[in-house]
Amino acid sequence: DTAVSQTPKYLVTQMGNDKSIKCEQNLGHDTMYWYKQDSKKFLKIMFSYNNKELIINETVPNRFSPKSPDKAHLNLHINSLELGDSAVYFCASSPLRDTGELFFGEGSRLTVL
Amino acid sequence: GQNIDQPTEMTATEGAIVQINCTYQTSGFNGLFWYQQHAGEAPTFLSYNVLDGLEEKGRFSSFLSRSKGYSYLLLKELQMKDSASYLCAVRPRKAAGNKLTFGGGTRVLVKP
């Protein structure tokens, strides 16, 4: 009965490859996010979608492309992977209300060799 | 720009109290949040302050002073399971999507 689920949990790949991470939420929330947590544990927002519409797009290389086929899904595709892309990527969702409470998935640990 | 500072690490004894401070400088302010993150797991929401004062939730309390750009999270009656990182996050302004800026987290180690 996982609320926010993302796959895969672990991903090890070579530099230059293309990879995708998928996220799904069954909470009925309108807004979904991708956050990146680096080795120093800083969580930084990358993208946010509200009801399939992109509303936050931080300074992220255009090798990163999010896609939201419907409001329950938000996928992240990364082209031409670089060493610096190694991190834990967290998907999250929130209801459209004012608490700012984010519901995070368990994270996808990406290691680029 | 956004700047959020919190100590890197704290150690406390089971049953004691620990206070984790967070200072912030942001362009606009619309709420401060605390999240708990156990090692290798997802962050989970603990508390939310938008007005000055203390919010209490069981063993956890969070305080905010907007004029000082300061918050703290107070953990009482510490338990071993409270060993985790505690992330302070600020929402700079009201906007759709709840954009949060996170600090680097404070790792709390609870010893028996």
Short mmCIF file of C-alpha atoms in Angstrom, two decimals:
data_model
loop_
_atom_site.label_atom_id
_atom_site.label_comp_id
_atom_site.label_asym_id
_atom_site.label_seq_id
_atom_site.Cartn_x
_atom_site.Cartn_y
_atom_site.Cartn_z
CA ASP A 1 0.00 0.00 0.00
CA THR A 2 2.94 2.31 -0.71
CA ALA A 3 1.87 5.94 -1.04
CA VAL A 4 4.72 7.20 -3.24
CA SER A 5 6.68 4.49 -5.01
CA GLN A 6 9.64 4.88 -7.30
CA THR A 7 11.63 2.40 -9.35
CA PRO A 8 14.32 1.35 -9.52
CA LYS A 9 15.67 1.76 -5.99
CA TYR A 10 19.24 1.26 -7.13
CA LEU A 11 20.78 2.04 -10.48
CA VAL A 12 24.43 1.55 -11.42
CA THR A 13 25.43 2.60 -14.90
CA GLN A 14 28.29 3.86 -17.05
CA MET A 15 28.97 7.45 -18.00
CA GLY A 16 27.25 8.44 -21.21
CA ASN A 17 24.29 6.10 -20.81
CA ASP A 18 20.63 7.15 -20.67
CA LYS A 19 18.43 6.04 -17.80
CA SER A 20 14.93 6.59 -16.43
CA ILE A 21 13.39 6.59 -12.98
CA LYS A 22 9.65 6.13 -12.57
CA CYS A 23 7.40 7.46 -9.82
CA GLU A 24 3.79 6.83 -8.96
CA GLN A 25 1.61 8.11 -6.12
CA ASN A 26 -1.75 6.72 -5.00
CA LEU A 27 -2.60 9.57 -2.62
CA GLY A 28 -4.71 11.50 -5.11
CA HIS A 29 -2.36 14.49 -4.84
CA ASP A 30 -2.23 17.13 -7.53
CA THR A 31 1.44 18.05 -7.26
CA MET A 32 4.55 15.93 -7.74
CA TYR A 33 8.26 16.71 -7.49
CA TRP A 34 11.73 15.45 -8.16
CA TYR A 35 14.38 16.27 -5.58
CA LYS A 36 18.09 15.40 -5.73
CA GLN A 37 20.04 14.59 -2.55
CA ASP A 38 23.78 14.78 -3.03
CA SER A 39 26.58 13.24 -0.98
CA LYS A 40 26.44 16.15 1.48
CA LYS A 41 22.77 15.35 2.10
CA PHE A 42 21.39 18.58 0.66
CA LEU A 43 17.96 18.04 -0.84
CA LYS A 44 17.46 20.28 -3.87
CA ILE A 45 14.32 20.62 -5.91
CA MET A 46 14.64 19.88 -9.59
CA PHE A 47 11.11 19.89 -10.99
CA SER A 48 7.51 20.15 -9.91
CA TYR A 49 4.36 19.29 -11.81
CA ASN A 50 0.83 20.29 -10.90
CA ASN A 51 -1.82 18.19 -12.59
CA LYS A 52 0.54 17.27 -15.45
CA GLU A 53 1.71 20.86 -15.93
CA LEU A 54 5.33 21.85 -15.26
CA ILE A 55 5.37 24.60 -12.62
CA ILE A 56 8.89 24.50 -11.18
CA ASN A 57 11.97 23.98 -13.30
CA GLU A 58 15.13 24.77 -11.39
CA THR A 59 18.53 25.27 -12.96
CA VAL A 60 18.95 21.70 -14.09
CA PRO A 61 20.91 20.59 -17.19
CA ASN A 62 18.61 19.86 -20.09
CA ARG A 63 19.91 16.30 -20.04
CA PHE A 64 17.24 15.86 -17.36
CA SER A 65 13.74 15.63 -18.75
CA PRO A 66 10.67 15.01 -16.59
CA LYS A 67 7.45 13.62 -17.98
CA SER A 68 4.05 13.44 -16.34
CA PRO A 69 1.61 11.29 -18.33
CA ASP A 70 -1.07 11.85 -15.67
CA LYS A 71 -1.22 13.45 -12.24
CA ALA A 72 -0.37 10.20 -10.47
CA HIS A 73 2.88 9.63 -12.37
CA LEU A 74 6.07 11.63 -12.77
CA ASN A 75 9.05 10.07 -14.51
CA LEU A 76 12.59 11.36 -14.86
CA HIS A 77 14.75 10.62 -17.87
CA ILE A 78 18.44 11.42 -17.83
CA ASN A 79 20.55 11.50 -21.01
CA SER A 80 24.32 11.23 -21.30
CA LEU A 81 24.90 10.49 -17.65
CA GLU A 82 27.87 12.15 -15.94
CA LEU A 83 29.78 11.27 -12.77
CA GLY A 84 28.24 14.27 -10.99
CA ASP A 85 24.77 12.87 -11.53
CA SER A 86 25.46 10.25 -8.86
CA ALA A 87 23.00 10.98 -6.05
CA VAL A 88 19.77 9.82 -4.51
CA TYR A 89 16.73 11.04 -6.43
CA PHE A 90 13.55 11.44 -4.43
CA CYS A 91 10.10 11.70 -5.88
CA ALA A 92 7.50 13.45 -3.72
CA SER A 93 3.90 14.56 -3.86
CA SER A 94 1.72 17.03 -2.01
CA PRO A 95 -1.96 17.91 -1.92
CA LEU A 96 -2.89 21.35 -3.20
CA ARG A 97 -3.23 22.87 0.20
CA ASP A 98 -1.14 25.12 2.39
CA THR A 99 0.66 22.75 4.73
CA GLY A 100 3.71 22.25 2.57
CA GLU A 101 3.86 18.67 3.72
CA LEU A 102 5.65 16.59 1.14
CA PHE A 103 5.24 12.84 0.92
CA PHE A 104 8.50 11.35 -0.29
CA GLY A 105 9.18 8.10 -2.05
CA GLU A 106 11.98 5.88 -0.80
CA GLY A 107 14.52 7.28 -3.21
CA SER A 108 16.47 5.93 -6.17
CA ARG A 109 20.21 5.73 -5.64
CA LEU A 110 21.97 6.41 -8.93
CA THR A 111 25.67 5.58 -9.24
CA VAL A 112 27.46 6.62 -12.41
CA LEU A 113 30.81 4.90 -13.01
CA GLY B 1 19.39 33.74 -2.64
CA GLN B 2 18.51 31.20 -0.02
CA ASN B 3 20.73 30.27 2.92
CA ILE B 4 19.80 27.79 5.62
CA ASP B 5 22.20 26.84 8.40
CA GLN B 6 21.96 24.08 10.95
CA PRO B 7 24.60 22.16 12.90
CA THR B 8 26.00 19.10 11.19
CA GLU B 9 25.84 16.70 14.09
CA MET B 10 24.64 16.42 17.70
CA THR B 11 24.88 13.68 20.28
CA ALA B 12 22.53 13.17 23.21
CA THR B 13 21.59 10.54 25.75
CA GLU B 14 18.43 8.46 25.77
CA GLY B 15 15.75 10.18 27.84
CA ALA B 16 17.34 13.61 27.50
CA ILE B 17 16.29 16.68 25.49
CA VAL B 18 17.99 17.99 22.38
CA GLN B 19 17.44 21.31 20.62
CA ILE B 20 18.36 21.63 16.94
CA ASN B 21 18.74 25.21 15.76
CA CYS B 22 18.15 26.47 12.25
CA THR B 23 18.81 29.97 10.91
CA TYR B 24 17.69 31.10 7.50
CA GLN B 25 17.99 33.98 5.07
CA THR B 26 15.53 33.75 2.23
CA SER B 27 13.87 36.03 -0.28
CA GLY B 28 10.39 36.09 1.19
CA PHE B 29 9.03 33.69 3.75
CA ASN B 30 5.96 31.50 3.78
CA GLY B 31 6.63 28.74 6.25
CA LEU B 32 9.34 26.69 7.92
CA PHE B 33 9.27 22.91 8.01
CA TRP B 34 11.11 20.16 9.84
CA TYR B 35 11.60 16.72 8.38
CA GLN B 36 13.12 13.57 9.87
CA GLN B 37 15.23 11.28 7.72
CA HIS B 38 16.54 7.95 8.94
CA ALA B 39 19.64 6.67 7.16
CA GLY B 40 18.79 5.26 3.76
CA GLU B 41 15.15 6.22 4.02
CA ALA B 42 12.80 8.93 2.78
CA PRO B 43 12.36 12.20 4.67
CA THR B 44 9.11 12.35 6.65
CA PHE B 45 7.28 15.50 7.69
CA LEU B 46 7.47 16.49 11.37
CA SER B 47 6.24 20.05 11.77
CA TYR B 48 5.27 23.33 10.15
CA ASN B 49 5.50 26.91 11.47
CA VAL B 50 4.33 29.99 9.64
CA LEU B 51 3.61 32.29 12.60
CA ASP B 52 5.95 33.12 15.48
CA GLY B 53 5.79 30.85 18.48
CA LEU B 54 5.90 27.27 19.56
CA GLU B 55 4.07 24.36 17.96
CA GLU B 56 3.93 21.21 20.07
CA LYS B 57 3.34 17.72 18.77
CA GLY B 58 3.88 15.06 21.38
CA ARG B 59 7.59 14.74 22.16
CA PHE B 60 8.51 17.11 19.34
CA SER B 61 8.10 20.90 19.38
CA SER B 62 9.12 23.50 16.85
CA PHE B 63 9.66 27.20 17.44
CA LEU B 64 9.82 30.09 14.98
CA SER B 65 10.96 33.70 15.18
CA ARG B 66 10.49 35.36 11.79
CA SER B 67 12.19 38.61 12.81
CA LYS B 68 15.32 36.68 13.77
CA GLY B 69 15.18 34.20 10.89
CA TYR B 70 15.43 31.45 13.48
CA SER B 71 13.76 28.18 14.32
CA TYR B 72 14.49 25.25 16.56
CA LEU B 73 13.24 21.71 16.84
CA LEU B 74 13.04 20.35 20.37
CA LEU B 75 13.09 16.62 20.92
CA LYS B 76 12.12 15.51 24.43
CA GLU B 77 12.43 12.13 26.16
CA LEU B 78 14.83 10.97 23.50
CA GLN B 79 14.52 7.42 22.29
CA MET B 80 17.04 5.36 20.37
CA LYS B 81 14.74 5.44 17.33
CA ASP B 82 15.13 9.24 17.23
CA SER B 83 18.66 8.77 15.87
CA ALA B 84 18.26 10.31 12.42
CA SER B 85 18.95 13.43 10.40
CA TYR B 86 16.64 16.39 10.95
CA LEU B 87 16.18 18.69 8.00
CA CYS B 88 15.10 22.29 8.28
CA ALA B 89 13.32 23.62 5.17
CA VAL B 90 11.91 27.01 4.23
CA ARG B 91 9.22 27.89 1.72
CA PRO B 92 10.39 31.27 0.40
CA ARG B 93 7.02 32.51 -0.87
CA LYS B 94 3.54 31.26 -1.47
CA ALA B 95 3.45 29.55 -4.79
CA ALA B 96 1.80 26.55 -6.29
CA GLY B 97 3.88 23.46 -5.81
CA ASN B 98 5.26 24.06 -2.32
CA LYS B 99 8.84 24.74 -3.36
CA LEU B 100 10.98 24.05 -0.31
CA THR B 101 14.63 24.96 0.22
CA PHE B 102 16.34 22.48 2.55
CA GLY B 103 19.28 22.86 4.89
CA GLY B 104 21.95 20.18 4.97
CA GLY B 105 20.40 18.41 7.95
CA THR B 106 21.54 17.76 11.51
CA ARG B 107 22.51 14.20 12.29
CA VAL B 108 21.38 13.32 15.82
CA LEU B 109 22.93 10.34 17.51
CA VAL B 110 21.13 9.05 20.60
CA LYS B 111 23.30 7.04 22.97
CA PRO B 112 22.05 4.67 25.68
#
